[in-house]
Short mmCIF file of C-alpha atoms and ligand atoms in Angstrom, two decimals:
data_model
loop_
_atom_site.label_atom_id
_atom_site.label_comp_id
_atom_site.label_asym_id
_atom_site.label_seq_id
_atom_site.Cartn_x
_atom_site.Cartn_y
_atom_site.Cartn_z
CA MET H 12 82.63 162.53 -16.42
CA VAL H 13 80.53 160.49 -18.83
CA SER H 14 76.78 160.76 -18.32
CA ARG H 15 75.19 157.58 -17.12
CA VAL H 16 72.67 155.83 -19.35
CA ILE H 17 69.85 154.42 -17.27
CA PRO H 18 68.14 151.53 -19.03
CA VAL H 19 64.41 151.75 -19.73
CA ASP H 20 61.86 148.98 -20.20
CA PRO H 21 61.00 147.75 -23.70
CA PHE H 22 58.46 150.03 -25.34
CA ASP H 23 56.50 150.88 -28.45
CA LEU H 24 56.36 154.53 -29.44
CA VAL H 25 53.89 155.73 -32.05
CA VAL H 26 54.58 159.21 -33.46
CA PHE H 27 51.48 160.73 -35.02
CA GLY H 28 52.59 163.51 -37.36
CA ALA H 29 55.82 161.64 -38.07
CA THR H 30 56.29 163.41 -41.42
CA GLY H 31 55.90 166.88 -39.87
CA ASP H 32 58.35 169.57 -38.88
CA LEU H 33 58.56 168.82 -35.18
CA ALA H 34 59.04 165.09 -35.69
CA ARG H 35 61.77 165.69 -38.28
CA ARG H 36 63.63 168.37 -36.36
CA LYS H 37 63.26 167.20 -32.78
CA ILE H 38 61.51 163.93 -32.00
CA ILE H 39 63.17 161.57 -34.44
CA PRO H 40 66.72 162.95 -33.95
CA ALA H 41 66.20 162.75 -30.18
CA LEU H 42 65.20 159.09 -30.46
CA PHE H 43 68.15 158.38 -32.66
CA ARG H 44 70.55 159.91 -30.13
CA ARG H 45 69.04 157.81 -27.33
CA PHE H 46 69.50 154.77 -29.58
CA CYS H 47 73.14 155.74 -30.11
CA ALA H 48 73.58 156.20 -26.38
CA GLY H 49 72.44 152.58 -25.91
CA GLN H 50 69.26 153.51 -24.10
CA MET H 51 66.84 151.86 -26.45
CA PRO H 52 66.11 148.23 -25.50
CA ASP H 53 66.57 145.65 -28.26
CA THR H 54 62.86 145.11 -28.73
CA ALA H 55 61.79 148.76 -28.65
CA ARG H 56 59.92 149.87 -31.77
CA ILE H 57 58.96 153.22 -33.23
CA VAL H 58 55.98 153.57 -35.54
CA GLY H 59 55.49 156.70 -37.62
CA ALA H 60 51.93 157.64 -38.57
CA ALA H 61 50.51 160.38 -40.78
CA ARG H 62 48.18 160.70 -43.77
CA SER H 63 50.98 160.71 -46.37
CA ALA H 64 50.70 157.59 -48.49
CA ILE H 65 54.26 156.35 -48.13
CA ASP H 66 55.55 152.93 -47.14
CA THR H 67 57.96 151.98 -44.38
CA ALA H 68 60.95 152.04 -46.75
CA ALA H 69 60.16 155.63 -47.82
CA PHE H 70 59.58 156.68 -44.21
CA ARG H 71 62.96 155.26 -43.22
CA GLU H 72 64.59 157.30 -45.98
CA GLN H 73 62.84 160.44 -44.66
CA VAL H 74 64.14 159.65 -41.19
CA ARG H 75 67.68 159.11 -42.47
CA ALA H 76 67.52 162.53 -44.17
CA ALA H 77 66.06 164.22 -41.07
CA ILE H 78 68.80 162.83 -38.88
CA GLY H 79 71.41 163.95 -41.39
CA GLU H 80 69.95 167.44 -41.41
CA PHE H 81 69.00 167.98 -37.80
CA GLY H 82 71.72 166.38 -35.82
CA GLY H 83 72.33 162.72 -35.43
CA GLY H 84 74.45 161.00 -32.89
CA ARG H 85 77.66 162.81 -32.28
CA ASP H 86 79.48 159.63 -31.41
CA CYS H 87 77.37 157.36 -33.48
CA PRO H 88 79.18 154.66 -35.49
CA HIS H 89 78.18 154.68 -39.15
CA ASP H 90 76.38 151.34 -39.15
CA THR H 91 74.24 152.41 -36.19
CA MET H 92 71.94 154.25 -38.56
CA GLN H 93 70.93 150.96 -40.14
CA GLY H 94 70.17 149.47 -36.75
CA PHE H 95 67.98 152.42 -35.85
CA LEU H 96 66.10 152.43 -39.15
CA SER H 97 65.31 148.74 -38.74
CA ARG H 98 63.29 149.64 -35.62
CA LEU H 99 60.95 151.87 -37.61
CA ASP H 100 57.60 151.16 -39.19
CA TYR H 101 55.12 153.45 -40.87
CA VAL H 102 51.35 153.35 -41.02
CA CYS H 103 49.21 155.62 -43.17
CA ILE H 104 46.49 156.98 -40.87
CA ASP H 105 44.09 159.86 -40.86
CA ALA H 106 43.34 160.91 -37.28
CA ARG H 107 39.72 161.42 -38.31
CA GLY H 108 39.43 158.39 -40.56
CA THR H 109 38.97 154.67 -40.15
CA ALA H 110 41.74 153.24 -42.33
CA GLY H 111 45.05 152.12 -40.86
CA TRP H 112 43.97 151.72 -37.25
CA SER H 113 43.74 147.94 -37.25
CA GLU H 114 47.09 147.78 -39.01
CA LEU H 115 48.56 149.97 -36.28
CA ALA H 116 47.05 147.84 -33.52
CA ALA H 117 48.53 144.74 -35.17
CA LEU H 118 52.00 146.32 -34.94
CA LEU H 119 51.63 146.66 -31.17
CA PRO H 120 50.94 143.11 -30.01
CA HIS H 121 52.52 143.22 -26.57
CA ASP H 122 50.98 144.77 -23.51
CA ARG H 123 53.97 146.80 -22.55
CA VAL H 124 54.81 150.48 -22.26
CA ARG H 125 53.12 152.04 -25.23
CA ALA H 126 53.48 155.76 -25.86
CA PHE H 127 51.56 157.74 -28.46
CA TYR H 128 53.14 161.06 -29.31
CA PHE H 129 50.58 163.54 -30.72
CA SER H 130 52.81 165.68 -32.92
CA VAL H 131 49.82 167.00 -34.87
CA ALA H 132 47.52 170.03 -34.64
CA PRO H 133 45.76 170.17 -31.26
CA GLY H 134 42.39 169.93 -33.01
CA LEU H 135 43.21 166.26 -33.65
CA PHE H 136 44.12 165.26 -30.07
CA GLY H 137 40.60 164.19 -29.16
CA ASP H 138 40.16 162.17 -32.39
CA LEU H 139 43.42 160.34 -31.78
CA ALA H 140 42.64 159.61 -28.13
CA ALA H 141 39.21 158.22 -29.03
CA ARG H 142 40.52 155.97 -31.80
CA ILE H 143 43.41 154.61 -29.75
CA HIS H 144 40.85 153.63 -27.17
CA ARG H 145 38.33 152.25 -29.67
CA HIS H 146 40.95 150.06 -31.33
CA GLY H 147 41.97 148.45 -28.07
CA MET H 148 45.39 150.10 -27.80
CA ALA H 149 44.73 151.80 -24.45
CA SER H 150 45.90 149.77 -21.49
CA ALA H 151 47.20 150.74 -18.06
CA GLN H 152 50.66 150.90 -19.64
CA THR H 153 49.59 153.33 -22.34
CA ARG H 154 50.74 156.97 -22.28
CA ILE H 155 49.92 159.86 -24.55
CA VAL H 156 52.21 162.82 -25.17
CA VAL H 157 50.65 166.08 -26.29
CA GLU H 158 52.44 169.09 -27.70
CA LYS H 159 51.82 172.75 -27.12
CA PRO H 160 49.70 174.75 -27.61
CA PHE H 161 47.43 173.14 -25.05
CA GLY H 162 44.35 175.20 -25.79
CA HIS H 163 43.97 178.79 -26.96
CA ASP H 164 42.47 180.01 -23.68
CA HIS H 165 41.02 178.59 -20.49
CA ALA H 166 37.80 177.34 -22.11
CA THR H 167 39.54 175.46 -24.90
CA ALA H 168 42.20 174.01 -22.56
CA ARG H 169 39.46 172.82 -20.25
CA ALA H 170 37.54 171.25 -23.14
CA LEU H 171 40.72 169.52 -24.30
CA ASN H 172 41.37 168.19 -20.80
CA HIS H 173 37.86 166.78 -20.73
CA GLU H 174 38.24 165.25 -24.15
CA LEU H 175 41.44 163.43 -23.18
CA ALA H 176 40.04 162.47 -19.77
CA GLU H 177 37.27 160.52 -21.49
CA HIS H 178 39.85 157.96 -22.55
CA PHE H 179 42.93 158.40 -20.34
CA ASP H 180 43.69 159.03 -16.68
CA GLU H 181 45.67 162.13 -15.77
CA GLY H 182 48.59 159.83 -14.91
CA GLN H 183 48.73 158.73 -18.55
CA ILE H 184 48.76 162.21 -20.07
CA TYR H 185 52.13 163.90 -20.69
CA ARG H 186 51.77 167.58 -21.65
CA ILE H 187 55.13 168.63 -22.98
CA ASP H 188 56.78 171.95 -22.28
CA HIS H 189 60.24 171.34 -23.65
CA TYR H 190 61.69 174.11 -21.48
CA LEU H 191 61.24 171.81 -18.52
CA GLY H 192 63.50 169.27 -20.17
CA LYS H 193 66.44 171.68 -20.38
CA GLU H 194 69.41 170.79 -18.23
CA THR H 195 69.62 174.25 -16.63
CA VAL H 196 65.97 174.29 -15.70
CA GLN H 197 66.44 171.14 -13.69
CA ASN H 198 69.58 172.63 -12.29
CA LEU H 199 67.50 175.51 -11.06
CA MET H 200 65.78 173.06 -8.75
CA ALA H 201 69.10 171.40 -7.84
CA VAL H 202 70.68 174.78 -7.00
CA ARG H 203 67.71 175.86 -4.93
CA PHE H 204 67.01 172.68 -3.07
CA SER H 205 70.37 171.00 -2.62
CA ASN H 206 72.54 173.92 -1.46
CA VAL H 207 72.13 175.42 1.96
CA LEU H 208 73.32 178.79 0.64
CA PHE H 209 70.34 179.90 -1.38
CA GLU H 210 67.10 178.80 0.22
CA PRO H 211 67.40 181.01 3.35
CA LEU H 212 67.81 184.04 1.07
CA TRP H 213 65.15 183.02 -1.44
CA ASN H 214 62.42 185.45 -0.47
CA SER H 215 61.37 189.08 -0.57
CA GLN H 216 63.53 189.96 2.39
CA TYR H 217 66.72 189.41 0.36
CA ILE H 218 65.63 189.38 -3.27
CA ASP H 219 64.83 192.74 -4.84
CA HIS H 220 63.30 191.39 -8.02
CA ILE H 221 63.56 188.60 -10.58
CA GLN H 222 63.77 188.91 -14.36
CA ILE H 223 62.96 186.17 -16.82
CA THR H 224 63.99 186.89 -20.40
CA VAL H 225 63.42 184.63 -23.39
CA ALA H 226 64.74 186.56 -26.40
CA GLU H 227 64.89 185.28 -29.96
CA THR H 228 66.68 186.78 -32.94
CA VAL H 229 64.43 185.05 -35.44
CA GLY H 230 61.09 186.40 -36.65
CA VAL H 231 57.91 184.44 -37.15
CA GLY H 232 59.36 182.79 -40.27
CA GLY H 233 57.02 180.27 -41.87
CA ARG H 234 54.77 180.12 -38.78
CA GLY H 235 53.13 183.50 -39.53
CA GLU H 236 49.60 182.23 -39.96
CA TYR H 237 49.63 180.28 -36.70
CA TYR H 238 51.57 182.91 -34.78
CA ASP H 239 49.29 185.79 -35.71
CA LYS H 240 46.40 184.01 -34.01
CA SER H 241 48.51 183.39 -30.97
CA GLY H 242 51.08 186.09 -30.17
CA ALA H 243 53.89 186.13 -27.63
CA MET H 244 51.59 185.90 -24.63
CA ARG H 245 49.97 182.66 -25.72
CA ASP H 246 52.96 181.22 -27.53
CA MET H 247 55.60 181.83 -24.87
CA VAL H 248 54.37 183.39 -21.61
CA GLN H 249 51.43 181.13 -20.82
CA ASN H 250 53.66 178.08 -20.97
CA HIS H 251 57.44 178.48 -20.99
CA LEU H 252 57.86 181.68 -18.97
CA MET H 253 55.19 180.73 -16.44
CA GLN H 254 56.78 177.34 -15.95
CA LEU H 255 60.12 179.01 -15.24
CA LEU H 256 58.44 181.44 -12.87
CA CYS H 257 56.86 178.51 -11.02
CA LEU H 258 60.14 176.71 -10.55
CA ILE H 259 61.80 179.83 -9.18
CA ALA H 260 58.97 180.85 -6.93
CA MET H 261 57.57 177.55 -5.62
CA GLU H 262 57.94 176.34 -2.06
CA PRO H 263 60.23 173.35 -1.59
CA PRO H 264 58.17 170.25 -2.34
CA SER H 265 58.33 167.57 0.33
CA ARG H 266 59.80 165.13 -2.20
CA PHE H 267 60.96 165.31 -5.80
CA ASP H 268 57.95 163.45 -7.06
CA PRO H 269 55.58 164.48 -9.83
CA ASP H 270 52.55 165.53 -7.84
CA ALA H 271 54.50 167.09 -4.98
CA VAL H 272 56.37 169.34 -7.48
CA ARG H 273 53.29 170.12 -9.53
CA ASP H 274 51.19 170.92 -6.46
CA GLU H 275 53.74 173.59 -5.49
CA LYS H 276 53.86 175.02 -8.99
CA LEU H 277 50.08 175.26 -9.07
CA LYS H 278 50.07 177.23 -5.80
CA VAL H 279 52.38 179.81 -7.38
CA ILE H 280 50.10 180.31 -10.38
CA ARG H 281 47.10 180.64 -8.11
CA ALA H 282 48.90 183.31 -6.05
CA LEU H 283 49.62 185.52 -9.07
CA ASP H 284 47.84 188.86 -8.94
CA PRO H 285 45.90 190.09 -11.96
CA VAL H 286 48.16 192.27 -14.08
CA ALA H 287 47.49 196.01 -14.20
CA PRO H 288 47.48 197.55 -17.72
CA HIS H 289 50.47 199.77 -16.91
CA HIS H 290 52.45 196.62 -16.02
CA ILE H 291 52.24 195.31 -19.56
CA VAL H 292 54.19 196.37 -22.65
CA ARG H 293 53.44 194.81 -26.02
CA GLY H 294 55.54 195.26 -29.13
CA GLN H 295 55.70 194.32 -32.77
CA TYR H 296 58.97 194.24 -34.74
CA GLU H 297 59.58 196.44 -37.75
CA ALA H 298 61.44 195.53 -40.93
CA GLY H 299 65.15 194.94 -40.39
CA SER H 300 67.98 196.91 -41.91
CA ASP H 301 69.06 193.57 -43.39
CA GLY H 302 65.91 193.58 -45.54
CA ALA H 303 64.05 191.06 -43.34
CA PRO H 304 60.32 191.76 -43.33
CA GLY H 305 58.59 193.43 -40.41
CA TYR H 306 56.01 191.50 -38.43
CA ARG H 307 52.94 192.68 -40.35
CA GLU H 308 54.51 191.85 -43.67
CA ALA H 309 55.67 188.46 -42.38
CA VAL H 310 52.17 187.48 -41.30
CA GLY H 311 50.52 189.07 -44.35
CA ASP H 312 48.23 191.41 -42.40
CA PRO H 313 49.09 195.12 -42.57
CA ARG H 314 46.76 195.82 -39.63
CA SER H 315 47.68 192.96 -37.35
CA LYS H 316 47.58 193.86 -33.64
CA THR H 317 49.25 190.65 -32.49
CA GLU H 318 52.31 191.13 -30.29
CA SER H 319 55.68 189.63 -31.16
CA TYR H 320 57.02 191.00 -27.87
CA VAL H 321 55.57 191.23 -24.39
CA ALA H 322 56.96 192.42 -21.09
CA ILE H 323 55.00 192.01 -17.86
CA LYS H 324 55.47 192.92 -14.25
CA ALA H 325 53.93 190.12 -12.22
CA ASN H 326 53.33 190.01 -8.49
CA ILE H 327 52.90 186.92 -6.38
CA SER H 328 50.72 187.47 -3.34
CA ASN H 329 52.13 185.14 -0.73
CA TRP H 330 54.39 185.44 2.30
CA ARG H 331 57.54 184.56 0.43
CA TRP H 332 57.19 186.95 -2.48
CA ALA H 333 54.98 189.90 -1.52
CA GLY H 334 56.94 193.00 -2.56
CA THR H 335 59.32 191.23 -4.95
CA PRO H 336 58.18 191.72 -8.54
CA PHE H 337 58.84 189.22 -11.32
CA TYR H 338 59.53 190.91 -14.66
CA LEU H 339 58.87 188.62 -17.62
CA ARG H 340 59.74 189.47 -21.21
CA THR H 341 59.95 187.59 -24.45
CA GLY H 342 60.14 188.64 -28.05
CA LYS H 343 61.18 187.89 -31.58
CA ARG H 344 63.78 189.66 -33.74
CA LEU H 345 65.62 190.96 -30.70
CA LYS H 346 69.30 191.72 -30.56
CA ALA H 347 70.41 188.38 -29.14
CA ARG H 348 69.16 184.87 -28.65
CA SER H 349 69.14 184.46 -24.94
CA SER H 350 67.05 182.73 -22.31
CA VAL H 351 68.13 183.79 -18.87
CA ILE H 352 66.76 184.21 -15.39
CA ASN H 353 68.32 186.97 -13.27
CA VAL H 354 67.72 186.86 -9.54
CA VAL H 355 68.71 190.32 -8.34
CA PHE H 356 69.39 190.46 -4.60
CA LYS H 357 68.91 193.56 -2.47
CA THR H 358 71.74 195.95 -1.88
CA LEU H 359 73.44 196.07 1.51
CA PRO H 360 71.64 197.95 4.23
CA HIS H 361 74.92 199.78 4.98
CA SER H 362 78.36 199.74 3.35
CA ILE H 363 81.26 199.96 5.80
CA PHE H 364 83.46 201.01 2.87
CA GLY H 365 81.50 204.18 2.22
CA PRO H 366 79.17 205.24 -0.59
CA ASP H 367 81.95 205.81 -3.14
CA ALA H 368 83.72 202.46 -2.79
CA GLY H 369 81.73 200.82 -5.60
CA GLY H 370 80.26 197.34 -5.73
CA GLY H 371 76.69 196.37 -6.44
CA ALA H 372 73.94 193.90 -5.77
CA ASN H 373 74.56 190.18 -5.98
CA ILE H 374 72.91 188.69 -9.05
CA LEU H 375 72.38 185.02 -9.70
CA SER H 376 72.04 184.45 -13.44
CA ILE H 377 70.73 181.16 -14.72
CA ARG H 378 71.37 180.80 -18.44
CA LEU H 379 69.15 178.40 -20.32
CA GLN H 380 70.57 179.18 -23.72
CA PRO H 381 73.03 179.69 -25.20
CA ASN H 382 76.01 178.68 -23.12
CA GLU H 383 74.00 176.92 -20.39
CA GLY H 384 75.28 177.70 -16.96
CA ILE H 385 74.98 179.67 -13.76
CA THR H 386 76.82 182.86 -12.74
CA LEU H 387 76.81 184.56 -9.37
CA ARG H 388 77.94 188.16 -9.42
CA VAL H 389 79.81 189.00 -6.25
CA THR H 390 81.67 192.06 -5.00
CA ILE H 391 85.38 191.90 -4.20
CA LYS H 392 88.22 194.32 -3.66
CA GLU H 393 89.88 195.66 -6.77
CA PRO H 394 93.42 194.28 -6.70
CA GLY H 395 96.30 196.63 -5.96
CA PRO H 396 97.14 199.39 -3.55
CA GLY H 397 95.16 202.57 -3.08
CA GLY H 398 92.45 201.87 -0.59
CA MET H 399 89.32 199.80 -0.65
CA ARG H 400 87.79 200.04 -4.11
CA LEU H 401 85.18 197.42 -4.82
CA ILE H 402 84.45 195.69 -8.12
CA GLU H 403 81.89 193.14 -9.25
CA VAL H 404 83.14 189.85 -10.65
CA PRO H 405 81.30 186.77 -11.87
CA LEU H 406 81.63 183.40 -10.21
CA ASP H 407 80.87 181.46 -13.33
CA MET H 408 79.88 177.89 -13.86
CA THR H 409 79.41 177.28 -17.54
CA PHE H 410 78.28 173.67 -17.63
CA ALA H 411 80.33 172.78 -20.69
CA GLU H 412 83.49 173.90 -18.88
CA ALA H 413 82.57 172.77 -15.38
CA LEU H 414 81.71 169.24 -16.49
CA GLY H 415 84.74 169.03 -18.76
CA PRO H 416 85.04 167.71 -22.30
CA GLU H 417 84.14 164.17 -21.20
CA GLY H 418 80.79 165.38 -19.92
CA GLY H 419 79.73 165.67 -23.54
CA ASP H 420 76.88 167.91 -24.66
CA PRO H 421 73.84 167.72 -22.39
CA PRO H 422 71.05 165.69 -23.97
CA ASP H 423 68.48 167.70 -25.84
CA ALA H 424 65.30 168.42 -23.88
CA TYR H 425 63.30 166.05 -26.12
CA GLU H 426 65.68 163.16 -25.41
CA ARG H 427 65.17 163.51 -21.69
CA LEU H 428 61.43 164.08 -21.88
CA ILE H 429 60.69 161.17 -24.20
CA MET H 430 62.67 158.83 -21.96
CA ASP H 431 60.78 160.20 -18.95
CA VAL H 432 57.53 159.26 -20.72
CA ILE H 433 58.82 155.72 -21.19
CA ARG H 434 59.86 155.58 -17.52
CA GLY H 435 56.47 156.93 -16.46
CA ASN H 436 57.91 159.99 -14.72
CA GLN H 437 55.61 163.00 -15.03
CA THR H 438 57.64 165.46 -12.91
CA LEU H 439 58.70 167.54 -15.91
CA PHE H 440 55.28 167.55 -17.57
CA MET H 441 52.42 169.92 -16.93
CA ARG H 442 49.35 168.66 -15.15
CA GLY H 443 45.89 169.52 -16.48
CA ASP H 444 45.01 171.81 -13.57
CA GLU H 445 48.31 173.67 -13.92
CA VAL H 446 47.65 174.44 -17.56
CA GLU H 447 44.12 175.58 -16.81
CA ALA H 448 45.31 177.80 -13.97
CA ALA H 449 47.94 179.37 -16.24
CA TRP H 450 45.24 180.20 -18.79
CA ARG H 451 43.02 181.58 -16.05
CA TRP H 452 45.76 184.12 -15.28
CA THR H 453 46.57 184.81 -18.93
CA ASP H 454 43.05 185.21 -20.30
CA PRO H 455 42.16 188.48 -18.54
CA VAL H 456 45.49 190.00 -19.56
CA ILE H 457 44.74 189.29 -23.21
CA ALA H 458 41.08 190.27 -22.83
CA GLY H 459 42.23 193.55 -21.29
CA TRP H 460 44.34 194.72 -24.21
CA THR H 461 41.88 193.35 -26.72
CA GLY H 462 39.05 195.24 -25.03
CA ARG H 463 41.06 198.45 -24.96
CA GLY H 464 41.77 198.00 -28.68
CA GLU H 465 45.48 198.53 -28.02
CA ALA H 466 47.98 198.11 -30.84
CA PRO H 467 51.44 196.85 -29.90
CA LYS H 468 54.30 199.35 -29.97
CA PRO H 469 56.66 199.07 -32.92
CA TYR H 470 60.29 198.21 -32.14
CA ALA H 471 63.34 198.04 -34.31
CA SER H 472 64.47 194.58 -35.40
CA GLY H 473 67.71 193.77 -33.64
CA SER H 474 66.91 196.01 -30.67
CA ALA H 475 66.12 195.08 -27.07
CA GLY H 476 62.39 195.67 -27.67
CA PRO H 477 60.15 198.71 -27.21
CA ASP H 478 61.45 201.62 -25.13
CA ALA H 479 58.30 201.40 -23.03
CA ALA H 480 59.60 198.14 -21.57
CA GLU H 481 62.77 199.92 -20.39
CA GLU H 482 60.59 202.69 -19.01
CA MET H 483 58.44 200.23 -17.06
CA LEU H 484 61.49 199.14 -15.07
CA ARG H 485 62.94 202.67 -14.86
CA ARG H 486 59.75 203.77 -13.10
CA ASP H 487 60.58 201.17 -10.44
CA GLY H 488 64.19 202.35 -10.19
CA ARG H 489 65.39 199.17 -11.93
CA GLN H 490 66.77 198.15 -15.29
CA TRP H 491 66.67 195.08 -17.47
CA ARG H 492 69.88 193.15 -17.20
CA GLY H 493 71.11 193.32 -20.81
CA ILE H 494 69.89 190.58 -23.09
CA ASN H 495 73.25 188.91 -22.67
CA PRO H 496 74.18 189.36 -19.03
P1 LIG E 508 53.44 170.11 -39.32
O1 LIG E 508 54.82 170.29 -39.87
O2 LIG E 508 52.31 170.80 -40.00
O3 LIG E 508 53.16 168.55 -39.26
C1 LIG E 508 51.89 168.04 -38.96
C2 LIG E 508 51.93 166.53 -39.05
O4 LIG E 508 50.64 166.03 -38.80
C3 LIG E 508 52.36 166.00 -40.39
O5 LIG E 508 53.10 164.83 -40.22
C4 LIG E 508 51.02 165.68 -41.06
O6 LIG E 508 51.26 164.70 -42.02
C5 LIG E 508 50.23 165.16 -39.87
N1 LIG E 508 48.79 165.29 -40.01
C6 LIG E 508 48.10 166.39 -40.38
N2 LIG E 508 46.77 166.12 -40.39
C7 LIG E 508 46.65 164.83 -40.03
C8 LIG E 508 45.55 163.96 -39.87
N3 LIG E 508 44.29 164.37 -40.09
N4 LIG E 508 45.77 162.70 -39.47
C9 LIG E 508 47.05 162.27 -39.23
N5 LIG E 508 48.13 163.03 -39.37
C10 LIG E 508 47.94 164.30 -39.78
O7 LIG E 508 53.35 170.58 -37.79
P2 LIG E 508 54.53 170.55 -36.72
O8 LIG E 508 55.25 171.84 -36.80
O9 LIG E 508 55.32 169.29 -36.83
O10 LIG E 508 53.70 170.59 -35.36
C11 LIG E 508 53.07 169.46 -34.81
C12 LIG E 508 52.51 169.83 -33.42
O11 LIG E 508 53.59 170.21 -32.59
C13 LIG E 508 51.56 171.02 -33.45
O12 LIG E 508 50.61 170.84 -32.41
C14 LIG E 508 52.45 172.20 -33.09
O13 LIG E 508 51.75 173.26 -32.50
C15 LIG E 508 53.38 171.55 -32.10
N6 LIG E 508 54.68 172.20 -31.97
C16 LIG E 508 55.51 172.32 -33.04
C17 LIG E 508 56.74 172.92 -32.88
C18 LIG E 508 57.72 173.05 -34.03
O14 LIG E 508 58.80 173.56 -33.80
N7 LIG E 508 57.38 172.61 -35.23
C19 LIG E 508 57.14 173.39 -31.63
C20 LIG E 508 56.28 173.22 -30.55
C21 LIG E 508 55.05 172.62 -30.73
P3 LIG E 508 50.27 164.39 -43.24
O15 LIG E 508 49.97 165.70 -43.92
O16 LIG E 508 51.03 163.42 -44.07
O17 LIG E 508 49.08 163.77 -42.62
#
């Protein structure tokens, strides 16, 4: 099954921060792959912008190198690269300066879909928005794409929303959370809302609890300075994990349209209870046996109290979920790289096969990475004679296998999201009120541990995180489903 390429209208895309890490690793390679897939109209143009004083020829060489390094088109004929590079221009611009803006405007003569991707520090978003407007580049067809982090807390997110709203309507602002562009995340909605099997069971009557794990094996790497001011709660929970929680917990929207979906997600965030201190575990990784530095060494602060790991028990106070906790955890330098959602159903009220027959709860596992797919653990009879002994087996749908070799690799999240921007589809982007509501829930959690002066608990690199996180579930008579289920 070959994935269908749906044409998009001609567009101009300006990437601010085009010489930066994100542009090189994700945005430019994603655009190249869409070009290779034949999705880029003949007249579509991409303009890179940054302060670096390079010309278009040098920028094109940077792009060629980035695509070589970070994944170009798998099935891309050799000469396609030249075709792609010919679509690129570069303008030297300082987001806070005056030079280069008229030149940029001159490169965008047509009033057609015009997207500005802000792949720069968030402190520059307002400057860029104002200058785009001032130089006559903001029309009804203009869209801006902003990267995370969207604010550092509720106050800064709100200020940023106001700053952008001075120049653009909410319908023109695309706040990226690349988790929402992942194939499995959208499949989560497909599984829930297009199969009759799950929705009747999708509530606290049948679901014991839900676990969301986003585990990384890498440490903070070169992002130490930024990360130490942020921590796992701000960097991962406030956005990625909360977005996943919303998609699992939301009521069925009346239609799959941007505001209907985002209204339902917002209701989930608003129904979250404040988190009690004993429902939070924070951790910080120690040096690895492989010689890799511990967290404090990596960020250059021997007294840092920033968490590289956090586990939280969250409760949603509404009719569907009262009594079914959501356990969220994320961390760096853990034993496996794995993003997975485990929906753990309740055990049977009574087993006709007796207490010793075996078997266990049904678990629906949704794997975001690696090995994207969905597994349902079911109980069957162990084959062979000797009575009714029950065993648990997985009903597995690994997408790569289920869709066959012709299905190809699923597009990267950035490919899908950028094309959604061009199409004007905001379903997979966060709305301003959603982001603010997420901060409103996160802020008191952070203020709580800051006020108590708590230091995170050390955990061994390559482990599953602090023991206290295991203990938090043990107290509830539950256990984390291993990092790789
Ligand atoms: P980066 O490597 O530091 O790149 C920043 C880019 O912004 C460079 O192209 C830089 O080029 C340009 N820039 C800096 N100051 C500028 C100014 N005053 N005017 C115009 N351009 C300016 O950062 P990054 O990692 O690519 O991150 C970009 C944004 O994406 C940040 O908001 C970050 O939080 C977010 N993000 C990054 C990642 C990631 O994996 N890297 C993931 C998620 C979100 P010049 O120095 O030439 O101007």
